[in-house]
Every structure is written in structure tokens, then in C-alpha cells.
C-alpha atoms as one frame of an Amber mdcrd trajectory, in Angstrom:
protein
  56.436  33.768  40.232  57.894  37.289  40.265  60.613  36.177  42.681  61.420
  33.234  40.390  61.926  35.484  37.332  63.977  37.955  39.378  66.259  35.140
  40.565  66.620  33.709  37.052  66.484  36.974  35.103  69.673  36.445  33.097
  68.691  32.886  32.166  65.229  34.045  31.125  66.739  36.836  29.015  69.064
  34.423  27.215  66.190  31.995  26.625  64.106  34.788  25.071  67.007  35.819
  22.813  67.584  32.246  21.617  63.879  31.583  21.085  63.276  34.758  19.085
  66.405  34.153  16.985  65.273  30.609  16.171  61.889  32.026  15.163  63.626
  34.126  12.520  63.810  37.523  14.215  67.003  39.564  13.864  69.641  39.089
  16.544  69.458  42.790  17.432  65.717  42.780  18.057  66.026  39.526  19.987
  68.668  41.045  22.275  66.560  44.153  22.885  63.580  41.973  23.840  65.670
  39.736  26.106  67.273  42.723  27.790  63.870  44.312  28.373  62.652  41.093
  30.051  65.745  41.155  32.295  65.265  44.795  33.318  61.588  44.287  34.125
  62.283  41.093  36.087  64.929  42.882  38.169  62.699  45.893  38.765  65.071
  48.318  37.002  63.903  51.277  34.949  63.805  49.674  31.482  64.559  52.926
  29.670  67.398  54.448  31.673  70.362  52.186  30.936  69.826  51.452  27.218
  68.807  55.033  26.473  71.907  56.459  28.139  74.247  53.943  26.533  72.703
  54.238  23.080  72.885  58.028  23.158  76.552  57.848  24.056  77.251  55.269
  21.364  75.366  56.900  18.519  76.926  60.232  19.325  80.255  58.503  18.810
  82.087  59.926  15.825  83.705  56.617  14.889  80.365  54.878  14.310  79.609
  57.245  11.417  82.252  55.444   9.362  80.031  52.360   9.035  77.182  53.790
   6.877  79.704  55.671   4.755  81.780  52.552   4.013  78.550  50.662   3.257
  77.518  53.402   0.814  80.931  53.339  -0.867  80.666  49.565  -1.365  77.136
  49.826  -2.772  78.219  52.492  -5.261  81.098  50.283  -6.389  78.718  47.381
  -6.898  76.322  49.319  -9.164  79.129  50.824 -11.249  81.614  49.072 -13.516
  84.418  49.045 -10.940  84.054  45.332 -10.273  84.321  44.474 -13.974  87.469
  46.532 -14.434  89.114  45.159 -11.313  88.353  41.605 -12.433  89.853  42.276
 -15.851  92.970  43.684 -14.187  93.232  40.647 -11.871  92.720  38.296 -14.808
  95.569  39.944 -16.687  97.860  39.487 -13.669  97.226  35.899 -12.575  94.804
  34.268 -15.013  97.625  32.584 -16.926  98.519  30.262 -14.002  97.029  26.832
 -13.236  93.607  27.351 -11.674  93.803  30.875 -13.069  90.253  32.047 -12.413
  90.568  30.822  -8.828  93.614  33.056  -8.462  91.676  35.885 -10.111  89.018
  35.352  -7.453  91.617  35.718  -4.683  93.330  38.783  -6.172  90.096  40.586
  -7.044  88.765  40.037  -3.511  92.055  41.328  -2.128  91.807  44.512  -4.185
  88.098  45.019  -3.563  88.629  44.531   0.169  90.728  47.688   0.157  87.606
  49.589  -0.824  84.511  48.063   0.761  85.468  46.828   4.261  82.678  44.246
   4.105  82.755  40.516   3.366  79.115  40.550   2.260  79.726  43.448  -0.162
  82.673  41.539  -1.609  80.697  38.316  -2.057  77.684  40.060  -3.586  79.543
  42.580  -5.753  82.496  40.651  -7.143  80.974  37.245  -6.469  78.221  37.338
  -9.086  80.667  38.250 -11.843  83.552  35.935 -10.955  81.271  32.933 -10.378
  79.780  33.391 -13.851  83.299  33.613 -15.292  84.428  30.452 -13.492  81.401
  28.316 -14.407  81.223  29.428 -18.037  81.899  26.501 -20.427  82.126  24.136
 -17.447  85.663  25.182 -16.474  84.870  24.922 -12.741  81.980  23.310 -10.904
  79.434  25.807  -9.536  80.006  24.469  -6.002  83.772  25.082  -6.173  83.286
  28.554  -7.664  80.849  29.377  -4.861  83.155  27.967  -2.155  86.268  29.895
  -3.185  84.206  33.075  -3.630  82.845  32.774  -0.089  86.315  31.983   1.295
  88.096  34.880  -0.421  85.382  37.309   0.720  86.572  36.786   4.306  89.605
  38.933   3.467  87.337  41.956   2.957  87.066  42.994   6.620  90.742  42.274
   7.387  92.419  44.456   4.763  91.669  48.101   5.646  89.168  49.693   5.594
  87.139  47.328   7.753  83.669  47.692   9.247  84.265  44.913  11.853  87.468
  46.671  12.947  85.409  49.818  13.534  82.983  47.810  15.676  85.880  46.349
  17.664  87.402  49.806  18.122  84.133  50.964  19.687  83.936  48.155  22.261
  87.674  48.105  23.060  88.450  51.850  22.911  91.363  51.242  20.539  92.547
  53.356  17.607  90.794  52.569  14.322  93.908  53.657  12.413  96.200  51.241
  14.251  93.645  48.427  13.876  93.497  49.080  10.139  97.294  48.937   9.939
  97.380  45.739  11.976  95.018  44.039   9.522  97.122  44.589   6.404  99.741
  41.817   6.820  97.204  39.237   8.117  94.926  39.990   5.173  97.754  39.427
   2.707  98.647  36.177   4.504  95.047  34.946   4.256  95.011  35.696   0.531
  98.320  33.858   0.087  97.220  30.657   1.833  93.997  30.586  -0.166  95.888
  31.084  -3.429  98.212  28.202  -2.498  95.243  25.999  -1.623  93.580  26.877
  -4.934  96.785  25.997  -6.804  97.044  22.647  -4.984  93.417  21.774  -5.761
  93.816  22.947  -9.366  96.794  20.607  -9.857  94.905  17.657  -8.350  91.750
  18.244 -10.399  93.524  19.502 -13.524  91.683  22.810 -13.577  92.428  24.860
 -16.700  94.590  27.925 -17.068  92.841  31.011 -18.346  93.711  32.552 -21.677
  96.892  34.571 -21.151  96.466  38.303 -21.650  99.255  39.638 -23.908 101.730
  41.746 -21.977 101.278  44.553 -24.497  97.643  44.863 -23.342  98.529  45.121
 -19.636  99.244  48.908 -19.609  95.840  49.674 -21.175  94.025  47.358 -18.742
  95.882  48.898 -15.808  95.041  52.407 -17.029  91.326  51.583 -17.157  91.454
  50.114 -13.625  93.754  52.835 -12.212  91.014  55.140 -10.808  89.519  52.215
  -8.879  92.950  51.006  -7.757  93.725  54.453  -6.382  90.925  54.328  -3.821
  92.833  52.221  -1.238  95.892  54.422  -1.757  93.869  57.587  -1.125  92.143
  56.090   1.921  95.202  54.704   3.663  97.448  57.567   2.623  94.956  60.055
   4.045  94.553  58.186   7.342  98.213  57.472   8.035  99.344  60.793   6.645
  97.186  62.526   9.252  95.061  64.263   6.613  91.759  62.606   7.556  90.349
  60.529  10.372  88.996  57.032   9.550  85.460  58.438   9.630  86.391  61.243
   7.247  88.164  58.679   5.071  84.887  56.754   4.815  83.181  59.894   3.530
  86.013  60.389   1.041  85.621  56.770  -0.108  81.889  57.208  -0.774  82.421
  60.485  -2.647  85.373  59.148  -4.654  83.489  55.971  -5.654  80.571  58.086
  -6.864  82.842  60.605  -8.615  84.821  58.085 -10.677  81.702  55.996 -11.434
  79.862  59.039 -12.790  82.620  61.092 -14.415  85.365  58.620 -15.374  83.520
  55.354 -16.050  80.098  56.931 -16.759  78.426  53.830 -15.392  76.013  55.181
 -12.751  72.805  57.091 -13.408  70.483  58.833 -10.971  68.172  55.835 -10.620
  71.095  53.511  -9.794  72.421  56.003  -7.266  69.018  56.104  -5.598  69.065
  52.288  -5.447  72.515  52.396  -3.827  71.329  54.926  -1.242  68.293  52.791
  -0.452  70.371  49.624  -0.117  72.970  51.271   2.091  70.217  52.743   4.291
  68.764  49.255   4.808  72.166  47.766   5.580  72.955  50.608   7.980  69.625
  50.125   9.743  70.390  46.416  10.163  73.781  47.236  11.688  72.177  49.897
  13.877  69.632  47.433  15.280  72.430  44.960  15.989  74.499  47.623  17.767
  71.444  48.767  19.755  70.698  45.223  20.861  74.324  44.514  21.699  74.757
  47.681  23.760  71.560  46.981  25.682  72.507  43.363  26.345  76.046  44.397
  27.293  74.490  46.489  30.038  72.701  43.352  31.252  75.831  41.190  31.346
  77.753  44.019  33.016  75.096  44.248  35.767  75.378  40.474  36.238  79.183
  40.680  36.480  79.652  38.167  33.658  83.023  39.535  32.410  84.573  39.320
  35.875  83.041  35.883  36.457  84.615  34.615  33.240  87.955  36.189  34.169
  87.794  34.463  37.569  86.854  31.148  35.950  89.732  31.328  33.494  92.051
  32.326  36.330  91.317  29.061  38.154  93.018  27.061  35.415  96.209  29.154
  35.377  96.468  29.152  31.594  99.701  30.183  29.978  99.362  32.916  27.380
  99.572  30.300  24.613  96.954  28.100  26.255  94.699  31.094  26.817  94.911
  32.130  23.157  94.099  28.585  22.046  91.004  28.566  24.280  89.912  31.986
  22.990  90.335  30.927  19.365  88.361  27.725  19.895  85.640  29.663  21.701
  85.198  32.332  19.018  85.460  29.818  16.173  82.769  27.693  17.836  80.520
  30.704  18.346  81.086  31.664  14.709  79.286  28.471  13.697  76.022  29.784
  15.132  76.409  33.568  15.553  76.862  36.411  13.084  80.277  38.116  13.163
  78.957  41.492  14.293  77.157  39.897  17.230  80.381  38.164  18.302  82.353
  41.400  18.198  79.706  43.426  20.023  78.583  40.880  22.644  81.207  38.183
  23.209  84.421  40.161  22.716  83.634  42.825  25.382  83.134  39.995  27.884
  86.592  38.622  27.076  88.521  41.903  27.088  89.146  42.013  30.893  90.662
  38.520  30.741  92.726  39.463  27.679  94.118  42.495  29.489  94.835  40.410
  32.604  96.914  38.039  30.446  98.943  40.969  29.103  97.782  40.460  25.502
  97.869  43.553  23.312  94.331  44.706  22.493  95.154  45.655  18.891  96.625
  42.187  18.342  93.583  40.623  20.004  91.296  42.723  17.806  92.805  41.211
  14.665  92.518  37.709  16.161  88.859  38.286  17.024  87.948  39.730  13.617
  89.737  36.935  11.705  87.924  34.347  13.835  84.600  36.059  13.196  85.273
  36.129   9.440  86.194  32.436   9.334  82.856  31.881  11.074  81.127  33.371
   8.014  82.082  30.265   6.009  81.807  27.710   8.822  78.682  25.515   8.914
  75.959  25.386  10.017  75.342  29.175  10.024  77.962  30.482   7.564  76.257
  33.615   6.202  78.547  33.771   3.149  77.719  30.156   2.310  74.040  31.062
   2.041  74.826  34.152  -0.051  76.857  32.239  -2.654  74.316  29.397  -2.561
  71.657  31.909  -3.540  73.871  33.235  -6.362  74.702  29.804  -7.793  71.478
  27.945  -6.883  73.713  25.215  -5.459  72.757  23.301  -2.288  74.647  24.570
   0.747  75.810  21.012   1.463  77.747  20.848  -1.814  79.388  24.198  -1.127
  80.348  23.113   2.403  82.184  20.076   1.010  84.203  22.348  -1.281  84.921
  25.063   1.283  86.602  22.853   3.921  90.128  23.041   2.372  89.925  26.844
   2.487  88.737  26.791   6.104  91.799  24.673   6.965  94.075  27.118   5.100
  92.550  30.067   6.957  92.970  28.326  10.331  96.677  27.848   9.527  96.897
  31.584   8.795  94.997  32.264  12.033  97.610  30.263  13.947 100.400  32.470
  12.587  98.393  35.621  13.326  97.699  34.425  16.882 101.120  33.188  17.953
 103.372  35.654  16.093 102.169  39.017  17.426 105.080  40.902  15.855 103.745
  39.866  12.453 100.513  41.713  13.253 101.962  44.685  15.160 104.978  45.398
  12.957 103.222  47.949  10.744 101.288  49.727  13.556 104.575  50.159  15.449
 106.174  51.709  12.368 103.299  54.204  12.421 103.888  55.097  16.077 101.872
  52.527  18.011 103.389  51.992  21.467 101.719  48.659  22.300
């Protein structure tokens, strides 16, 4: 029996991970358990490899950016920043056909420059914009939920971005260059979703929102200006060499708290405590996922899985275009059943040797991987964002899925441009000194 488990250790580990995940346990805990089974079956010291790797990872300076960006997003959600940003977006684009749909896109685009998280975007801005869209029956709750989930995918593409930080850790690439590489793709994703919303609005005769008089625009902009300055401060500090991305995350958290307390006067001590508690829970969840991924990555490295996959792909002599198509299909398929962080921490490291062998730039590949993972957040059957907006609207997930498909198609078109036009992605990083 012992010899059987030793010979089939990797298969047993994967079976344990799948079984525990289906039973409702977190992916991180499931991976730790599966990895422990593997180490015991192989007769390895079960504490040496994960302990060494985890110590090295959690001593990593870059990883500190994640809890700080989470805290910044939570502070924004408890303050009045979301309301002011929505009012500003409404003044800009609400007057067009399908206006509140466009407001949804623009507000997510702006908020993404602050939070770095799709979930924070959907929860923070989503509750408010969905109520605005469904008020007086202007939009169906299912459509409001679908476009809110779709636009939230922009959050981790526009810098700052928590998934980009995770990718930087596993690929040893610059967080700053990854942030820069995400800017143009994020704008493209917002554009295709706005066009899709306009097309649907024309077909279904969605209403225009009440036009905000131009004379009121300066006052609305003034009230939103402190919030709008956060992305400017973050990106200006990073690319100006004033702060590192991790330090920028600390600046973001402090700035969000400062303007919420002093300028907007919308956060009290009890709310701040709630934000700290929520960010601690979210950080712990990410930490467990990272711990499980690092431990399981040790397992797949011992089994030689990355090299085996590289050899397997090499048998088919893919062109670069064919290889990228296969990679996109693979990650999109995995996104239907896996959470985005798990894909970036487990699957992507396995693919990196093959990506390098094909001569594909790792910053470009990072953007491709993150966009794929974000599209997976709205792709059934898993689609984490679909469940979040379903909970907000009390709409069946099936109804939301029917409404979200046009936006998935629009995002896949954007993904095609991002994948096969690398200069579109790398143009800005190269302006900032990237040599790739």
C-alpha cells in the first residue's frame, strides 16, 4: 500500500485537493493538505520545503503591497468616495443612450485606479450603481448585475493591481513595468464594454440619464477631485522614482483614510475598525492561498511538471501564434473552475518555462495571464463576480449569465488584441525604460 501511494503520490495529492475543494474548503487549505499527503507518501520531510519557501516568500517586500491595497480599497468603500466618483461619472457620460451603463463602465475604470481588486470594485461601486440602474425599472436587475460584474474585471488590469503583484512574485518581473503594461489593455477593455453597452442599449431602447448641466460640472469635479487624485499620486510616485509599488500601497491606504476623514468627513472610528477587520480577513484569505500555492508549487517542481509540459508542447512545434492561442484557451478554460489567484500562483509558474522557450516577453505574458484570469471571474460555472452580484441583486445566477455573455465576447475580442499585438501592451513600459 505504501509503495502504491509513493508511486502515485502526485495523483493522490491532486485527488485530495479536488475532493477538499468540492467539499467547500478553501483552495489554499486544500493545496496544503494535498501537498502534505504528497510529501508523506514520498518520504520527504513535510516541514522543510514549505517552511523554507514560505519564509522566503513572506519576507518578500513586494508581497506587503497586497494587504495595503486591500486596506485602501476597504477604506474607500466605507467612505463617500464611491458616491462622489459615481456622481462625477454620471455627469460625464450619463447623457448618452444607455447612460447608466456607461456610468458603470467609467466609474469602474476610475475606481480600478485605486483599489487593484475586482471584488472590491464589484462590492464597493456595485451596490450603489446597481441600485441606480434598477431604480424606477430603467434596467432589469439581471442586466445591471451583469454589466457590474463585467466592468469590475478592469479593476486588476488598470494599475494598481493585486493580481499583477502576485504575477510579479512568481515570474520575478518588475511590478512597476507590469503596472504600466496594464494601462492600455485596461482602457481597451473599458472601451469594448462601453461599445457593447451602447449596442445593447440601442437594441433594447434603454433610456438616457438626466443630463447634468454643464455649469454644474466644475462643482461636481471639485468634490470628486481628492478621490481622482489618488491614481495620479500613486502612478506619479512609482514612475517618478519617489516610491516603490509597496510604498505606494501604503501611501494609497493613508491617503484614502486622510481624505475620507478630513476632506469628506465620512469615516468614524468604528467604521475604520470595520475596514481594518475586513482587510485583515481578506489578507488572511490571500495569505492562505499563497501558502498553499507555494507548497504545491514545490510538489510540481519535484515532479518536473513544468519541464514535462514544455517537452509536451515542444512535440507539436507550435508557432508563437499557435502557442498563444493554446495558452489563452487553457487559462480561459481553467478560469471556469478556478479562482484567479490560484491560476496565477499555480498554473502560470508551470507555463513560464515554455513561454520563455517561445521567446515571449514575460511582462506581455503577465498581462495576458491576468486578463484571462479576470475574464474567468465572470465565466460560468464558477464566476466569482457572478455570485457576488447575484447576492447583491437577489437575482438567480442563470439570469445574470444570460446577460453577461455579450460582455464576455467583447472582452475576448480585447484579449485577442492584447495577445497578438504585443507593442500595444509594451509601448508604455518601453517609454519608461523597459528593455524587453
